[in-house]
Amino acid sequence: MFFKTIFRKKKENNSLELAPPKIESKTRLEQLEEEINNPKTKDSPQKSKSKPKFKSSIRQILITCIGLGIPIGFLYIVNLPYAAIRRPINNHAPVLLLPSQIIVENNFKKALNLTEQAEQLIDSATDFSDLELGSQRLQEGKIYLDNIPIVAQNDLMGYSGSRSLYRSSFSGSRFVEMRRKVGELEAKIFQGNNAKTTLNRLENQLTEIKNQYQNSNSDTERRQIIQQWRTMLNEFNLISPSTFAGTIAQQKLVAHQLDFEDVVGFSANNERLVTFISTAQDFANLAKVRGQNPPYTVSEWSEIENLWERAIGELKQISRDDLEGYRQANRIIVEYEDSLRDVRLRKEAEEDSLRNFNKAEDLINNYRSSTVNMEDSPNNINRRIVQIQEIINILQDIDPNSTSYAEAQMLISDAQNQINSLKSR
């Protein structure tokens, strides 16, 4: 068997060697053309294998997204700032509200910090840039404060006590207090900006008026400019002193007043003196006209008295520093005070005369009522004469320059006739 096997193998080898070689059916060039025309034929098996892997990856991604999205969406919904949603969650699963509670806490702390910075900058400002920075910090803090929903404390941050899982510095009362403080600071900023605008306007106007005065050659025009200048200096006092601009305004007012004195000088002082004296003379002339034709009532004398007082008040505004003007004003004041003293005496005389006249009328009424049924006995006649004489004495005390004098004289005449009639009985 062994030799048969060897012999058979040799025979097969010989037959293979004697077989003619087969001719290739396609040339190499034709094979290359087929590869170029059909490039996908070799890769198709690999791609067909990769398709199942790609579909499997997409499926895993979708499952992961759905698995994460559902709890995240549920957590987002339960943390919405609505009492109908949060209240049952607070009762059964308060831990789910922890994300929104942390956000509220962070917003409140940031708002508190920025508001305190703004308050410090606004209340202790040393420059207008501090106010601008304070306003900026306040607006930043307000943004964080506005992010906190307006919901009941228990619904927003959970119930206090052992059931609360998150201990927060936020509270409803502190939230309201923070809102109030922000409103107050906004009001301060608004007032401060208005005061700053007014201050800048006055500064620019004063510069323009100063230039106009220096370039003016007309005395009339200069007097008008001086009056406008004084008016603007007085407007500095109208800026609220509670604002930073008001504090700056008071400091600048001193400098502007010195500048006014330096630029205007004696001309302004002289114009000021003329203004006070002319105004006082106007009041005095009106008082003289009102008091030309007495007698007058008490109220009319009071009006004349007030005019003299106003005239004297204008003169007393002249400063002691203006020596010549002060001496001139004092000379006029002495004259006016003498006229005022005379008016007051006349007013007092009118008051006394009116008082005596009223007293006499009361005695006349009493006399008439008491003597209606009195008999004409000597004693009664003497008593009646005494009563009438008392009335005459009171009427004779009435001042001749009073409004009651004429009527008092008529009553005296009637009383004297009454006495003569009684004596003749």
Coordinates of C-alpha atoms in Angstrom, one line a residue:
M1 CA 0.0 0.0 0.0
F2 CA 2.7 2.3 0.8
F3 CA 4.4 1.9 -2.6
K4 CA 1.0 2.3 -4.3
T5 CA 0.4 5.6 -2.6
I6 CA 3.8 6.9 -3.5
F7 CA 3.4 5.8 -7.1
R8 CA 0.0 7.5 -7.3
K9 CA 1.4 10.8 -6.0
K10 CA 4.2 10.7 -8.5
K11 CA 1.7 10.1 -11.3
E12 CA -0.5 13.1 -10.2
N13 CA 2.6 15.3 -10.1
N14 CA 3.6 14.2 -13.6
S15 CA 0.1 14.9 -14.9
L16 CA 0.2 18.4 -13.4
E17 CA 3.4 19.2 -15.0
L18 CA 2.3 18.0 -18.3
A19 CA -1.0 20.0 -18.3
P20 CA -0.8 23.1 -20.5
P21 CA -1.0 26.5 -18.8
K22 CA -4.4 28.2 -19.0
I23 CA -4.6 31.6 -20.7
E24 CA -6.0 34.5 -18.5
S25 CA -9.4 35.4 -19.7
K26 CA -8.9 39.2 -19.0
T27 CA -5.9 41.4 -19.2
R28 CA -4.6 43.5 -16.4
L29 CA -5.8 46.7 -18.1
E30 CA -9.4 45.4 -18.3
Q31 CA -9.3 44.6 -14.6
L32 CA -8.3 48.1 -13.7
E33 CA -11.1 49.6 -15.8
E34 CA -13.6 47.4 -14.0
E35 CA -12.3 48.6 -10.6
I36 CA -12.5 52.2 -11.7
N37 CA -16.1 51.8 -13.0
N38 CA -17.3 49.8 -10.0
P39 CA -15.3 51.1 -6.9
K40 CA -17.9 49.9 -4.4
T41 CA -17.8 46.3 -5.3
K42 CA -14.9 45.5 -2.9
D43 CA -16.1 47.7 0.0
S44 CA -19.7 46.7 -0.1
P45 CA -19.3 43.8 2.3
Q46 CA -17.6 46.1 4.9
K47 CA -20.3 48.8 4.6
S48 CA -23.0 46.3 4.9
K49 CA -21.5 45.2 8.1
S50 CA -21.2 48.8 9.5
K51 CA -24.9 49.6 9.0
P52 CA -26.1 47.6 11.9
K53 CA -23.5 49.1 14.2
F54 CA -24.6 52.7 13.3
K55 CA -28.2 52.0 13.9
S56 CA -27.4 50.5 17.2
S57 CA -25.5 53.7 18.3
I58 CA -28.4 55.9 17.3
R59 CA -30.7 53.8 19.3
Q60 CA -28.5 54.0 22.4
I61 CA -28.3 57.8 22.1
L62 CA -32.1 58.1 21.8
I63 CA -32.6 55.9 24.8
T64 CA -30.1 57.9 26.8
C65 CA -31.7 61.2 25.9
I66 CA -35.2 60.0 26.7
G67 CA -33.9 58.5 30.0
L68 CA -32.3 61.8 31.0
G69 CA -34.9 64.2 29.6
I70 CA -37.9 62.8 31.4
P71 CA -36.5 63.3 35.0
I72 CA -35.0 66.6 34.1
G73 CA -38.2 67.8 32.6
F74 CA -40.1 66.6 35.6
L75 CA -37.6 68.3 37.9
Y76 CA -38.0 71.6 35.9
I77 CA -41.8 71.5 36.2
V78 CA -42.0 70.8 39.9
N79 CA -39.5 73.8 40.5
L80 CA -41.7 76.3 38.7
P81 CA -42.8 79.2 40.9
Y82 CA -46.5 78.2 41.1
A83 CA -48.1 77.4 44.4
A84 CA -50.4 74.8 42.9
I85 CA -47.3 72.8 41.9
R86 CA -44.9 73.5 44.7
R87 CA -47.3 73.1 47.6
P88 CA -47.9 69.3 47.2
I89 CA -44.2 68.8 46.5
N90 CA -43.4 70.6 49.7
N91 CA -45.7 68.3 51.6
H92 CA -44.5 65.0 50.1
A93 CA -41.1 65.4 48.4
P94 CA -39.5 68.7 49.4
V95 CA -36.0 67.5 48.3
L96 CA -37.2 68.0 44.7
L97 CA -37.4 71.8 45.2
L98 CA -33.8 72.1 46.3
P99 CA -32.6 73.4 42.8
S100 CA -35.0 76.4 42.8
Q101 CA -34.3 77.1 46.5
I102 CA -30.6 77.2 45.8
I103 CA -31.1 79.6 42.9
V104 CA -33.3 81.9 44.9
E105 CA -30.8 81.9 47.7
N106 CA -27.9 82.8 45.3
N107 CA -29.9 85.5 43.7
F108 CA -30.9 87.0 47.0
K109 CA -27.3 87.0 48.3
K110 CA -26.0 88.6 45.1
A111 CA -28.8 91.2 45.2
L112 CA -28.1 91.9 48.9
N113 CA -24.4 92.4 48.3
L114 CA -24.8 94.7 45.3
T115 CA -27.5 96.7 47.0
E116 CA -25.3 97.3 50.1
Q117 CA -22.5 98.4 47.8
A118 CA -24.9 100.8 46.0
E119 CA -26.2 102.2 49.3
Q120 CA -22.6 102.8 50.5
L121 CA -21.6 104.6 47.3
I122 CA -24.8 106.7 47.1
D123 CA -24.9 107.8 50.8
S124 CA -21.2 108.3 51.1
A125 CA -20.4 109.7 47.7
T126 CA -17.3 111.9 47.3
D127 CA -17.7 112.4 43.6
F128 CA -20.3 112.1 40.9
S129 CA -18.5 109.0 39.6
D130 CA -19.4 107.3 42.9
L131 CA -23.1 108.0 42.2
E132 CA -22.8 106.6 38.7
L133 CA -21.1 103.5 40.1
G134 CA -23.7 103.2 42.8
S135 CA -26.5 103.5 40.2
Q136 CA -24.8 100.7 38.2
R137 CA -24.5 98.4 41.2
L138 CA -28.1 99.1 42.1
Q139 CA -29.3 98.1 38.7
E140 CA -27.3 94.9 38.8
G141 CA -28.7 94.0 42.2
K142 CA -32.2 94.8 40.9
I143 CA -31.8 92.3 38.1
Y144 CA -31.0 89.5 40.6
L145 CA -33.9 90.7 42.8
D146 CA -36.3 90.6 39.9
N147 CA -35.3 87.0 39.2
I148 CA -36.8 86.0 42.6
P149 CA -40.4 85.1 42.0
I150 CA -43.1 86.8 44.1
V151 CA -44.5 83.7 45.8
A152 CA -45.4 82.9 49.4
Q153 CA -42.4 82.1 51.6
N154 CA -43.6 78.6 52.5
D155 CA -44.3 77.8 48.8
L156 CA -41.0 79.1 47.6
M157 CA -38.5 78.0 50.2
G158 CA -40.4 75.3 52.0
Y159 CA -41.9 75.1 55.5
S160 CA -39.7 76.1 58.4
G161 CA -38.9 73.7 61.2
S162 CA -37.9 70.1 61.0
R163 CA -39.6 69.5 57.7
S164 CA -37.4 72.1 55.9
L165 CA -34.5 70.4 54.1
Y166 CA -32.8 73.7 53.1
R167 CA -31.8 76.4 55.6
S168 CA -31.9 79.7 53.7
S169 CA -31.1 83.3 54.7
F170 CA -33.9 84.4 52.4
S171 CA -37.3 85.3 53.9
G172 CA -40.4 87.1 52.8
S173 CA -39.8 90.0 55.2
R174 CA -36.2 90.5 54.0
F175 CA -37.4 90.3 50.4
V176 CA -39.9 93.1 51.0
E177 CA -37.4 95.2 52.9
M178 CA -34.9 94.8 50.1
R179 CA -37.6 95.9 47.6
R180 CA -38.3 99.0 49.8
K181 CA -34.6 99.8 50.0
V182 CA -34.1 99.5 46.3
G183 CA -37.0 101.9 45.7
E184 CA -35.6 104.4 48.2
L185 CA -32.2 104.3 46.5
E186 CA -33.7 104.7 43.1
A187 CA -35.5 107.8 44.4
K188 CA -32.2 109.2 45.7
I189 CA -30.5 108.6 42.4
F190 CA -33.4 110.3 40.6
Q191 CA -33.2 113.4 42.9
G192 CA -29.4 113.4 42.7
N193 CA -29.5 113.4 38.9
N194 CA -32.0 116.2 38.8
A195 CA -29.9 118.2 41.3
K196 CA -26.8 117.5 39.2
T197 CA -28.6 118.7 36.0
T198 CA -29.7 121.9 37.8
L199 CA -26.2 122.5 39.1
N200 CA -24.6 122.1 35.7
R201 CA -27.2 124.5 34.2
L202 CA -26.5 127.2 36.7
E203 CA -22.7 126.8 36.2
N204 CA -23.1 127.3 32.5
Q205 CA -25.5 130.2 32.9
L206 CA -23.2 132.0 35.4
T207 CA -20.3 131.6 33.0
E208 CA -22.3 133.2 30.2
I209 CA -23.6 136.0 32.4
K210 CA -20.1 136.8 33.6
N211 CA -18.9 137.1 30.0
Q212 CA -21.9 139.3 29.1
Y213 CA -21.1 141.6 32.0
Q214 CA -17.5 141.9 31.1
N215 CA -18.3 142.6 27.4
S216 CA -21.1 145.1 28.2
N217 CA -20.6 148.9 27.9
S218 CA -24.1 150.0 28.8
D219 CA -25.0 150.8 32.5
T220 CA -28.6 149.8 32.0
E221 CA -27.6 146.5 30.5
R222 CA -25.1 145.9 33.3
R223 CA -27.8 146.5 35.9
Q224 CA -30.0 143.9 34.3
I225 CA -27.1 141.5 34.1
I226 CA -26.3 142.1 37.8
Q227 CA -29.9 141.4 38.8
Q228 CA -29.9 138.1 36.8
W229 CA -26.6 137.2 38.3
R230 CA -28.0 137.6 41.8
T231 CA -31.1 135.6 40.9
M232 CA -28.9 132.7 39.8
L233 CA -26.8 132.8 42.9
N234 CA -30.0 132.5 45.0
E235 CA -31.0 129.5 42.9
F236 CA -28.0 127.6 44.3
N237 CA -29.8 127.5 47.7
L238 CA -32.8 125.9 46.0
I239 CA -30.9 122.7 45.2
S240 CA -31.8 120.1 47.8
P241 CA -29.0 119.9 50.5
S242 CA -29.8 116.2 51.0
T243 CA -28.3 115.4 47.6
F244 CA -24.6 115.3 46.8
A245 CA -25.1 118.0 44.2
G246 CA -26.7 120.2 46.9
T247 CA -23.6 119.8 49.0
I248 CA -21.4 120.7 46.1
A249 CA -23.7 123.6 45.2
Q250 CA -23.2 125.2 48.7
Q251 CA -19.5 124.9 48.3
K252 CA -19.5 126.5 44.9
L253 CA -21.9 129.2 46.0
V254 CA -19.3 130.7 48.3
A255 CA -16.8 130.8 45.4
H256 CA -19.3 132.3 43.0
Q257 CA -20.3 135.0 45.5
L258 CA -16.6 136.0 45.9
D259 CA -16.3 136.0 42.1
F260 CA -19.4 138.2 41.9
E261 CA -17.9 140.7 44.3
D262 CA -14.6 140.7 42.5
V263 CA -16.1 141.1 39.0
V264 CA -18.9 143.5 39.8
G265 CA -17.3 145.3 42.7
F266 CA -18.5 148.7 43.8
S267 CA -21.0 148.9 41.0
A268 CA -23.0 146.0 42.3
N269 CA -22.9 147.3 45.9
N270 CA -24.0 150.7 44.8
E271 CA -26.8 149.1 42.7
R272 CA -27.8 147.0 45.6
L273 CA -27.9 150.1 47.8
V274 CA -30.0 152.0 45.3
T275 CA -32.4 149.1 45.0
F276 CA -33.0 148.9 48.7
I277 CA -33.4 152.7 49.2
S278 CA -35.7 153.0 46.2
T279 CA -37.9 150.1 47.4
A280 CA -38.1 151.6 50.8
Q281 CA -39.1 155.0 49.4
D282 CA -41.9 153.4 47.4
F283 CA -43.3 151.9 50.6
A284 CA -42.9 155.2 52.5
N285 CA -44.6 157.2 49.8
L286 CA -47.5 154.8 49.7
A287 CA -47.8 155.1 53.5
K288 CA -47.8 158.9 53.3
V289 CA -50.6 158.9 50.7
R290 CA -52.7 156.5 52.8
G291 CA -52.3 158.6 55.9
Q292 CA -53.1 162.1 54.4
N293 CA -56.8 162.4 55.3
P294 CA -57.5 161.0 58.8
P295 CA -59.5 159.8 60.6
Y296 CA -59.1 156.2 59.8
T297 CA -60.3 153.0 61.4
V298 CA -58.0 150.6 63.3
S299 CA -57.6 148.3 60.4
E300 CA -56.7 151.2 58.0
W301 CA -54.1 152.5 60.5
S302 CA -52.7 148.9 60.7
E303 CA -52.2 148.9 56.9
I304 CA -50.4 152.2 57.0
E305 CA -48.3 150.9 59.9
N306 CA -47.3 147.8 57.9
L307 CA -46.2 149.9 54.9
W308 CA -43.8 151.9 57.2
E309 CA -42.5 148.7 58.7
R310 CA -41.7 147.3 55.2
A311 CA -39.9 150.4 54.2
I312 CA -37.7 150.2 57.3
G313 CA -37.2 146.5 56.7
E314 CA -35.8 147.2 53.2
L315 CA -33.3 149.7 54.6
K316 CA -32.1 147.3 57.3
Q317 CA -31.0 144.8 54.7
I318 CA -28.1 147.1 53.7
S319 CA -24.9 145.6 55.1
R320 CA -22.7 147.2 57.7
D321 CA -19.7 146.5 55.4
D322 CA -21.0 149.2 53.0
L323 CA -20.2 152.1 55.3
E324 CA -21.5 154.9 53.2
G325 CA -24.7 153.1 52.3
Y326 CA -25.2 152.0 55.9
R327 CA -25.0 155.6 57.2
Q328 CA -27.3 156.8 54.5
A329 CA -29.8 154.1 55.3
N330 CA -29.7 154.9 59.0
R331 CA -30.6 158.5 58.4
I332 CA -33.6 157.5 56.4
I333 CA -34.6 154.9 59.0
V334 CA -34.7 157.5 61.8
E335 CA -37.2 159.5 59.7
Y336 CA -39.3 156.5 58.9
E337 CA -39.4 155.3 62.5
D338 CA -40.7 158.7 63.6
S339 CA -43.5 158.4 61.1
L340 CA -44.2 154.9 62.2
R341 CA -44.3 156.0 65.8
D342 CA -46.9 158.7 64.9
V343 CA -49.0 156.1 63.1
R344 CA -49.0 153.8 66.1
L345 CA -50.1 156.6 68.4
R346 CA -53.0 157.4 66.1
K347 CA -53.9 153.8 65.9
E348 CA -53.8 153.5 69.7
A349 CA -55.9 156.7 70.0
E350 CA -58.5 155.2 67.6
E351 CA -58.7 152.0 69.6
D352 CA -59.2 154.0 72.9
S353 CA -61.8 156.3 71.3
L354 CA -63.7 153.3 69.9
R355 CA -63.5 151.6 73.3
N356 CA -64.9 154.8 75.1
F357 CA -67.6 155.2 72.5
N358 CA -68.8 151.6 73.0
K359 CA -68.7 152.1 76.8
A360 CA -70.8 155.3 76.5
E361 CA -73.4 153.5 74.3
D362 CA -73.7 150.8 76.9
L363 CA -74.3 153.4 79.7
I364 CA -76.9 155.2 77.5
N365 CA -78.8 151.9 77.0
N366 CA -78.7 151.2 80.8
Y367 CA -79.9 154.7 81.5
R368 CA -82.8 154.4 79.2
S369 CA -83.9 151.0 80.6
S370 CA -83.6 152.1 84.2
T371 CA -85.5 155.4 83.9
V372 CA -88.5 154.2 81.9
N373 CA -90.9 154.1 84.9
M374 CA -88.9 156.4 87.3
E375 CA -90.8 159.1 89.1
D376 CA -89.7 162.7 88.8
S377 CA -88.7 163.1 92.4
P378 CA -85.8 165.4 93.3
N379 CA -83.6 162.4 94.3
N380 CA -84.4 160.6 91.0
I381 CA -83.7 163.7 89.0
N382 CA -80.4 164.2 90.7
R383 CA -79.5 160.5 90.1
R384 CA -80.4 160.8 86.4
I385 CA -78.3 163.9 86.1
V386 CA -75.3 162.1 87.6
Q387 CA -75.7 159.2 85.2
I388 CA -75.9 161.5 82.2
Q389 CA -72.9 163.5 83.3
E390 CA -70.8 160.3 83.6
I391 CA -71.8 159.5 80.0
I392 CA -70.7 163.0 78.9
N393 CA -67.3 162.6 80.6
I394 CA -66.6 159.4 78.8
L395 CA -67.6 160.9 75.4
Q396 CA -65.4 163.9 76.0
D397 CA -62.3 161.5 76.3
I398 CA -62.8 160.5 72.6
D399 CA -59.9 161.8 70.5
P400 CA -60.9 164.6 68.0
N401 CA -59.0 162.7 65.2
S402 CA -60.9 159.5 65.7
T403 CA -63.7 158.1 63.6
S404 CA -66.0 158.2 66.7
Y405 CA -65.5 161.9 67.5
A406 CA -68.3 163.4 65.4
E407 CA -71.0 161.0 66.7
A408 CA -69.7 161.5 70.2
Q409 CA -70.2 165.2 69.9
M410 CA -73.8 164.7 68.9
L411 CA -74.4 162.4 71.9
I412 CA -72.8 165.0 74.2
S413 CA -75.1 167.7 72.8
D414 CA -78.2 165.5 73.4
A415 CA -77.0 164.6 76.9
Q416 CA -76.5 168.2 77.8
N417 CA -80.0 169.1 76.6
Q418 CA -81.3 166.2 78.7
I419 CA -79.6 167.6 81.8
N420 CA -81.0 171.1 81.2
S421 CA -84.4 169.7 80.8
L422 CA -84.2 167.8 84.1
K423 CA -82.9 170.8 86.0
S424 CA -85.9 172.9 84.8
R425 CA -88.4 170.5 86.4

